[in-house]
Coordinates of C-alpha atoms and ligand atoms in Angstrom, one line a residue:
M9 CA 20.0 -27.5 -46.0
T10 CA 22.4 -25.3 -48.1
R11 CA 24.7 -22.9 -46.3
K12 CA 22.7 -19.9 -47.6
A13 CA 19.4 -21.3 -46.5
F14 CA 20.9 -22.0 -43.0
D15 CA 22.2 -18.4 -42.7
F16 CA 18.8 -17.1 -43.8
V17 CA 17.0 -19.2 -41.2
N18 CA 19.4 -18.2 -38.5
R19 CA 19.2 -14.5 -39.4
F20 CA 15.4 -14.8 -39.4
K21 CA 15.5 -16.4 -35.9
F22 CA 17.8 -13.7 -34.7
L23 CA 15.6 -10.9 -36.1
F24 CA 12.5 -12.6 -34.6
F25 CA 14.2 -12.8 -31.2
L26 CA 15.3 -9.1 -31.5
S27 CA 11.8 -8.0 -32.3
L28 CA 10.5 -10.0 -29.3
V29 CA 12.9 -8.1 -27.1
V30 CA 11.8 -4.8 -28.6
I31 CA 8.1 -5.6 -28.4
M32 CA 8.1 -7.3 -24.9
G33 CA 11.1 -5.6 -23.3
K34 CA 14.2 -7.5 -22.4
D35 CA 12.9 -8.3 -18.9
Q36 CA 9.9 -10.2 -20.2
V37 CA 12.1 -12.2 -22.7
F38 CA 15.0 -13.1 -20.4
A39 CA 13.3 -13.3 -17.0
Q40 CA 11.9 -16.5 -15.6
Q41 CA 11.6 -18.5 -18.7
T42 CA 11.8 -21.4 -16.4
Y43 CA 10.2 -22.2 -13.1
T44 CA 11.6 -21.0 -9.7
A45 CA 10.6 -22.7 -6.5
F46 CA 11.1 -21.3 -3.0
T47 CA 11.2 -24.4 -0.8
G48 CA 11.3 -25.2 2.9
A49 CA 9.7 -22.0 4.3
T50 CA 6.6 -21.6 6.4
I51 CA 4.2 -19.9 4.0
I52 CA 1.5 -17.5 5.1
D53 CA -0.7 -17.0 1.9
G54 CA -2.6 -13.9 3.2
S55 CA -6.0 -15.6 3.1
G56 CA -6.1 -16.0 6.9
K57 CA -5.8 -19.8 6.5
K58 CA -3.3 -21.7 8.6
P59 CA 0.3 -21.3 7.4
I60 CA 1.9 -24.1 5.3
P61 CA 4.8 -25.7 7.0
N62 CA 7.8 -26.7 4.8
G63 CA 6.0 -25.2 1.9
V64 CA 6.7 -24.8 -1.8
L65 CA 6.1 -21.5 -3.7
L66 CA 6.4 -22.2 -7.4
L67 CA 6.8 -19.2 -9.7
K68 CA 7.0 -18.5 -13.5
N69 CA 6.9 -15.3 -15.4
G70 CA 6.3 -13.2 -12.3
R71 CA 3.3 -15.1 -11.1
V72 CA 2.5 -17.8 -8.6
M73 CA 2.0 -21.1 -10.4
A74 CA 1.5 -23.3 -7.3
I75 CA 1.7 -23.2 -3.5
G76 CA 1.4 -26.0 -1.0
T77 CA 3.2 -28.5 1.1
K78 CA 6.3 -30.2 -0.2
E79 CA 4.4 -33.5 -0.4
K80 CA 1.6 -32.2 -2.4
T81 CA 3.3 -29.8 -4.8
T82 CA 4.9 -31.0 -8.0
I83 CA 8.1 -29.2 -8.9
P84 CA 8.7 -29.4 -12.7
K85 CA 12.0 -30.5 -14.2
N86 CA 14.7 -27.8 -14.6
T87 CA 13.1 -25.7 -11.9
T88 CA 15.6 -23.3 -10.1
I89 CA 15.4 -24.2 -6.4
R90 CA 15.8 -21.5 -3.8
N91 CA 16.1 -23.2 -0.4
V92 CA 14.7 -20.9 2.2
A93 CA 14.2 -23.5 5.0
G94 CA 13.6 -22.0 8.4
K95 CA 12.3 -18.7 7.0
T96 CA 8.8 -17.4 6.6
I97 CA 7.2 -16.2 3.4
I98 CA 4.3 -13.7 3.5
P99 CA 2.6 -11.8 0.7
G100 CA 4.0 -8.3 0.1
F101 CA 2.1 -5.7 2.1
I102 CA -0.5 -3.4 0.5
N103 CA -0.8 0.1 1.9
A104 CA -4.4 1.0 1.1
H105 CA -3.8 4.6 2.1
G106 CA -0.5 6.2 1.2
H107 CA 0.7 9.1 -0.9
V108 CA 3.6 9.2 -3.4
G109 CA 5.8 11.5 -5.3
D110 CA 5.6 14.7 -3.3
V111 CA 8.1 14.2 -0.5
K112 CA 11.8 13.8 -0.5
G113 CA 13.0 13.1 3.1
I114 CA 10.6 15.4 5.0
D115 CA 10.5 18.1 2.3
P116 CA 7.3 18.4 0.2
G117 CA 7.1 19.9 -3.3
H118 CA 9.2 17.4 -5.2
Y119 CA 6.5 15.9 -7.4
S120 CA 8.1 14.2 -10.5
T121 CA 8.2 10.8 -12.2
Q122 CA 11.6 10.1 -10.7
N123 CA 10.4 11.0 -7.2
I124 CA 7.4 8.8 -7.5
I125 CA 9.7 5.9 -8.5
D126 CA 12.1 6.8 -5.6
N127 CA 9.2 6.8 -3.1
L128 CA 7.8 3.5 -4.4
S129 CA 11.3 2.0 -4.1
I130 CA 11.5 2.9 -0.5
Y131 CA 8.2 1.3 0.2
A132 CA 9.3 -1.8 -1.7
R133 CA 12.5 -2.1 0.4
Y134 CA 10.4 -2.2 3.5
G135 CA 8.2 -5.0 2.1
I136 CA 5.3 -2.8 1.0
T137 CA 4.9 -4.1 -2.5
T138 CA 1.7 -2.1 -3.4
V139 CA 0.7 1.4 -2.6
I140 CA -2.7 3.0 -3.1
S141 CA -2.1 6.7 -3.3
L142 CA -5.2 8.3 -2.0
G143 CA -4.8 11.7 -3.6
G144 CA -2.3 14.3 -4.8
D145 CA -1.6 12.3 -7.9
Q146 CA -0.7 14.2 -11.0
Q147 CA -0.3 13.3 -14.6
E148 CA 3.1 11.8 -14.1
A149 CA 1.7 9.0 -12.0
E150 CA -0.6 7.5 -14.6
P151 CA 2.1 5.9 -16.8
L152 CA 3.5 4.3 -13.7
R153 CA 0.2 2.9 -12.6
A154 CA -0.3 1.6 -16.1
M155 CA 2.8 -0.6 -15.6
N156 CA 1.1 -2.6 -12.9
D157 CA 0.5 -5.5 -15.3
T158 CA 4.1 -5.8 -16.3
I159 CA 6.9 -7.8 -14.6
S160 CA 9.6 -5.2 -14.9
T161 CA 9.1 -3.2 -11.7
Q162 CA 11.7 -2.9 -9.0
R163 CA 9.3 -0.8 -6.9
A164 CA 5.9 -1.0 -5.3
R165 CA 3.0 -1.2 -7.6
L166 CA 1.0 2.0 -7.7
F167 CA -2.7 2.7 -7.8
I168 CA -3.9 6.4 -7.7
A169 CA -6.9 8.6 -6.8
G170 CA -5.8 11.7 -8.7
E171 CA -6.7 15.0 -7.4
V172 CA -8.6 15.1 -4.0
I173 CA -12.0 16.3 -5.1
T174 CA -13.1 19.7 -3.8
G175 CA -15.4 22.4 -5.1
K176 CA -17.6 25.2 -4.0
T177 CA -20.6 23.8 -5.9
P178 CA -21.6 20.3 -6.9
E179 CA -20.8 21.3 -10.5
E180 CA -17.3 22.3 -9.6
A181 CA -16.7 19.1 -7.7
I182 CA -18.1 17.0 -10.5
A183 CA -15.8 18.6 -12.9
V184 CA -12.9 17.4 -10.8
V185 CA -14.3 13.8 -10.8
D186 CA -14.4 14.0 -14.6
R187 CA -10.9 15.3 -14.8
N188 CA -9.7 12.4 -12.7
H189 CA -11.6 10.1 -14.9
Q190 CA -9.9 11.5 -18.0
M191 CA -6.5 11.1 -16.3
G192 CA -7.1 7.4 -15.7
V193 CA -7.4 7.0 -11.9
D194 CA -8.3 3.9 -9.9
F195 CA -10.3 5.5 -7.2
M196 CA -11.9 8.8 -6.2
K197 CA -11.2 10.6 -2.9
I198 CA -12.9 13.3 -0.9
R199 CA -12.3 14.9 2.5
V200 CA -15.2 15.7 4.9
D201 CA -13.4 17.2 7.8
D202 CA -13.3 20.7 9.3
Q203 CA -9.7 20.1 10.8
L204 CA -10.9 20.5 14.4
G205 CA -13.0 23.5 13.5
T206 CA -10.3 25.4 11.6
A207 CA -11.5 24.9 8.0
P208 CA -14.8 24.7 6.1
K209 CA -16.2 21.2 5.8
M210 CA -17.5 19.8 2.4
P211 CA -21.3 20.1 2.5
E212 CA -23.4 17.0 2.2
E213 CA -25.0 18.3 -1.0
I214 CA -21.6 18.4 -2.7
Y215 CA -20.3 15.0 -1.5
R216 CA -23.5 13.3 -2.4
A217 CA -23.1 14.7 -6.0
V218 CA -19.5 13.6 -6.1
I219 CA -20.2 10.1 -4.8
K220 CA -23.1 9.7 -7.3
R221 CA -20.9 10.8 -10.2
S222 CA -18.0 8.6 -9.1
H223 CA -20.3 5.6 -9.0
E224 CA -21.8 6.4 -12.4
L225 CA -18.3 6.3 -13.8
G226 CA -17.6 3.0 -12.1
Y227 CA -15.2 4.2 -9.3
K228 CA -15.1 3.3 -5.7
I229 CA -14.8 6.4 -3.5
A230 CA -12.6 6.7 -0.4
T231 CA -13.5 9.3 2.1
H232 CA -11.3 11.1 4.6
M233 CA -13.5 11.7 7.7
Y234 CA -13.0 12.4 11.3
S235 CA -16.3 12.2 13.3
L236 CA -18.7 9.4 13.9
A237 CA -21.6 11.7 12.7
D238 CA -19.9 12.4 9.3
A239 CA -18.9 8.8 8.9
K240 CA -22.5 7.7 9.2
K241 CA -23.7 10.4 6.7
L242 CA -20.9 9.3 4.3
L243 CA -22.0 5.7 4.6
A244 CA -25.6 6.7 3.9
A245 CA -24.4 8.6 0.9
G246 CA -22.5 5.6 -0.6
S247 CA -18.9 5.9 0.5
D248 CA -17.0 2.7 -0.2
M249 CA -14.1 3.1 2.2
L250 CA -13.5 5.1 5.3
A251 CA -9.9 6.3 4.9
H252 CA -9.2 7.1 8.6
S253 CA -10.4 6.1 12.1
V254 CA -13.5 7.5 13.7
R255 CA -11.7 9.6 16.3
D256 CA -14.1 11.8 18.2
Q257 CA -16.0 9.1 20.1
P258 CA -16.6 5.4 20.4
V259 CA -18.3 3.8 17.4
D260 CA -21.9 2.7 18.1
E261 CA -24.1 -0.2 17.0
A262 CA -25.9 1.8 14.2
F263 CA -22.5 2.6 12.7
I264 CA -21.3 -1.0 12.9
Q265 CA -24.4 -2.3 11.3
L266 CA -24.2 0.2 8.4
M267 CA -20.5 -0.8 7.8
K268 CA -21.3 -4.5 7.8
K269 CA -24.4 -4.2 5.7
R270 CA -22.7 -2.2 3.0
K271 CA -19.4 -4.1 3.4
V272 CA -17.5 -0.8 3.6
S273 CA -13.8 -1.1 4.6
Y274 CA -12.2 0.8 7.4
C275 CA -8.6 2.0 7.2
P276 CA -7.4 3.0 10.7
T277 CA -4.2 5.0 9.8
L278 CA -3.1 5.2 13.5
T279 CA 0.3 6.4 12.6
R280 CA -1.3 9.4 11.0
E281 CA -2.4 10.4 14.5
L282 CA 1.0 9.6 15.9
S283 CA 2.7 11.8 13.4
T284 CA 0.7 14.8 14.6
F285 CA 2.3 14.8 18.1
V286 CA 5.2 12.4 18.2
Y287 CA 7.8 15.1 17.2
A288 CA 7.1 17.1 20.4
E289 CA 10.1 15.1 21.6
T290 CA 12.9 13.3 19.7
P291 CA 11.2 10.0 19.1
E292 CA 13.0 6.7 20.0
F293 CA 12.6 5.4 16.5
F294 CA 15.1 8.0 15.2
S295 CA 17.8 5.6 16.5
D296 CA 16.3 2.4 15.2
P297 CA 18.6 0.9 12.5
F298 CA 15.5 -0.2 10.6
F299 CA 14.6 3.5 10.4
T300 CA 18.1 4.9 9.8
R301 CA 18.9 2.6 7.0
E302 CA 16.6 4.7 4.8
Y303 CA 16.4 8.0 6.7
D304 CA 19.8 9.5 7.7
S305 CA 20.5 12.1 10.4
E306 CA 20.5 15.0 7.8
I307 CA 16.9 14.2 6.9
I308 CA 15.6 14.2 10.5
Q309 CA 17.7 17.0 11.7
P310 CA 14.9 19.6 11.5
L311 CA 12.7 17.4 13.6
K312 CA 15.3 17.5 16.4
D313 CA 15.1 21.3 16.5
P314 CA 14.0 22.3 20.1
N315 CA 11.9 25.2 18.8
R316 CA 10.1 23.0 16.4
Q317 CA 9.5 20.5 19.2
Q318 CA 8.3 23.2 21.5
Q319 CA 5.8 24.4 18.9
M320 CA 4.4 20.9 18.6
R321 CA 4.1 20.6 22.4
N322 CA 2.0 23.8 22.4
S323 CA 0.0 22.9 19.4
K324 CA -3.7 22.7 20.1
S325 CA -4.3 20.2 17.2
A326 CA -1.4 18.0 18.2
N327 CA -2.8 17.7 21.7
A328 CA -6.3 17.1 20.5
Y329 CA -5.2 14.3 18.2
K330 CA -3.0 12.8 20.9
Q331 CA -5.9 12.7 23.3
Q332 CA -8.1 11.0 20.7
L333 CA -5.6 8.3 19.7
P334 CA -6.9 5.9 22.4
T335 CA -10.5 6.3 21.0
A336 CA -9.2 5.5 17.5
T337 CA -7.3 2.5 18.9
A338 CA -10.4 1.2 20.8
N339 CA -12.6 1.7 17.8
L340 CA -10.3 -0.4 15.6
K341 CA -10.5 -3.3 18.1
T342 CA -14.3 -3.0 18.3
L343 CA -14.8 -2.9 14.6
S344 CA -12.4 -5.8 14.0
D345 CA -14.2 -7.9 16.6
Q346 CA -17.5 -7.1 15.0
G347 CA -16.3 -8.4 11.6
V348 CA -16.0 -5.1 9.8
P349 CA -13.3 -5.4 7.1
I350 CA -10.2 -3.7 8.2
V351 CA -7.8 -2.5 5.4
F352 CA -4.3 -1.6 6.2
G353 CA -3.1 2.0 5.7
T354 CA -1.0 4.7 7.2
D355 CA -1.4 7.9 5.2
S356 CA 2.3 7.9 4.8
G357 CA 4.2 9.7 2.1
I358 CA 3.2 13.0 3.6
S359 CA 6.0 15.0 5.2
T360 CA 7.1 13.4 8.6
R361 CA 5.2 10.2 7.9
F362 CA 8.0 8.1 6.8
M363 CA 7.2 5.7 4.0
G364 CA 7.9 2.1 4.7
Y365 CA 8.9 2.5 8.3
F366 CA 5.5 3.9 9.3
E367 CA 3.8 0.8 7.9
H368 CA 5.8 -1.3 10.4
M369 CA 4.9 1.1 13.2
E370 CA 1.2 0.9 12.1
M371 CA 1.3 -2.9 12.4
E372 CA 2.8 -2.6 15.9
M373 CA 0.0 -0.1 16.9
M374 CA -2.6 -2.4 15.5
A375 CA -1.2 -5.2 17.6
K376 CA -1.3 -3.0 20.6
A377 CA -4.9 -2.3 19.8
G378 CA -5.5 -6.0 20.3
L379 CA -5.5 -7.4 16.7
T380 CA -3.7 -10.7 16.2
P381 CA -0.7 -10.8 13.8
M382 CA -2.8 -12.9 11.4
Q383 CA -5.6 -10.2 11.4
I384 CA -3.0 -7.5 10.7
I385 CA -1.4 -9.5 7.9
V386 CA -4.9 -10.2 6.3
S387 CA -5.8 -6.5 6.5
A388 CA -2.6 -5.7 4.6
T389 CA -3.0 -8.5 2.0
K390 CA -6.3 -10.1 1.2
N391 CA -8.5 -7.4 2.6
A392 CA -6.7 -4.5 1.0
A393 CA -6.8 -6.2 -2.4
E394 CA -10.3 -7.5 -2.1
Y395 CA -12.0 -4.3 -0.8
M396 CA -10.0 -2.0 -3.0
G397 CA -10.7 -4.2 -6.0
L398 CA -7.0 -4.9 -6.9
K399 CA -6.6 -7.6 -9.4
D400 CA -4.2 -10.6 -9.0
L401 CA -2.8 -9.2 -5.7
G402 CA -3.0 -9.7 -2.0
T403 CA -2.9 -13.4 -1.6
L404 CA -0.3 -15.9 -2.8
I405 CA -2.5 -18.1 -5.0
P406 CA -1.9 -19.5 -8.5
G407 CA -2.3 -16.8 -11.1
H408 CA -1.6 -13.9 -8.7
W409 CA 1.5 -11.8 -9.0
A410 CA 4.4 -13.3 -7.1
D411 CA 4.8 -10.3 -4.7
F412 CA 6.2 -11.6 -1.4
V413 CA 8.6 -11.1 1.4
V414 CA 11.0 -13.7 2.8
L415 CA 11.4 -13.1 6.6
E416 CA 14.0 -14.4 9.0
A417 CA 11.4 -15.0 11.7
N418 CA 7.7 -15.8 11.8
P419 CA 5.4 -12.7 12.2
L420 CA 2.7 -14.8 13.7
A421 CA 4.8 -15.1 16.8
D422 CA 5.3 -11.3 16.9
I423 CA 4.3 -8.9 14.2
K424 CA 7.6 -7.1 14.7
N425 CA 9.2 -10.1 13.0
A426 CA 7.8 -8.5 9.8
R427 CA 10.9 -6.2 10.1
K428 CA 13.3 -9.1 9.8
I429 CA 13.4 -8.9 6.0
S430 CA 15.6 -11.4 4.2
G431 CA 14.3 -10.4 0.7
V432 CA 11.4 -8.6 -1.0
Y433 CA 10.2 -10.0 -4.3
I434 CA 8.0 -8.2 -6.8
S435 CA 6.8 -10.2 -9.8
G436 CA 9.1 -12.9 -8.4
K437 CA 12.2 -10.7 -8.8
E438 CA 14.2 -9.6 -5.8
V439 CA 14.2 -5.9 -5.0
K440 CA 17.6 -4.4 -4.7
K441 CA 18.6 -3.7 -1.1
Ligands
LIG770 ZN1 -4.2 10.7 3.0

């Protein structure tokens, strides 16, 4: 080849490479051209199956390529090996009921693209690699959710419900559904709750119209509810997910059968209840290093104010929710035992429900309710992905996104070991600490 031709070919190669970088983004071009294998860990894949001892998790381009025992998994040549012997790998947790973008510390009203990213980064650092925001999502959220199928995120993946649907007439409410649809949401969300008799409740005529319209447009609909009676009516009307616990009384056989027949998922959000009364005193977790690493003393200072605490002690609603927490807890155990699909969620991301940390408290509360660590993990991985219809997420199986957490200790021995985070990986890339 002549010198000139050689230059020409090289220049062409360089331009081709440059345009690849431009088209695909530098992360796609440079990241994980080769295989990476995490070896030696106990791997919990999220399916509920027995963990894999001395396992291999093989990744490429942000996705799981293979998972299995060392003996049965072929590691290709030139694979980068990450020896994580003695540790445990679990899928990243999915919070099926959170909120993002509004809160900074405990202050609401900060909705912006940057704050959504900041919130999702906090979740990610706690091992929550996917958040379904069930309402309060504005236009800024859509481009971020649209990035779910790229590998360049250093934050939790985001799914959104848009505006919580309200309206004085069916037509008004349907107009909100249509606006959400235009915006590009993943779910619809309504509230059917009179806030302990202090607010008007959405009438059945309206929620029936909303559910019908949502289904016509191809959306699942999550419903915020409180009482057993409303939960049953919502199930009959077609709700696809109950976004909170039944709190007013024990669930009954008719309700259980309805849930099972329609395969509706149940999201307990026990920490939501806790948040309504826990700040009547200074809670113990304020001095937990796992909490203070994200939330400093300045952020929590207002919650230590004696007047504010006194107000909460005297609050009628705080006392009512506190009294009902044991009912909610018992209902979770009953429904789990009966085989109703439990999906993990906290309703965090609202002021004083601390993103990331509350998810770990929720797991602890679920364990206290009587669920096994495996049941809790499945609720936050396979169940959340399956029942919310999230693609390529939840379990660590070939083809799925490589969203996982490396733990120093096995959470099957104690769910609190999920706090012993060695590293969080989203699309196979470690999230900055
Ligand atoms: Zn909520």
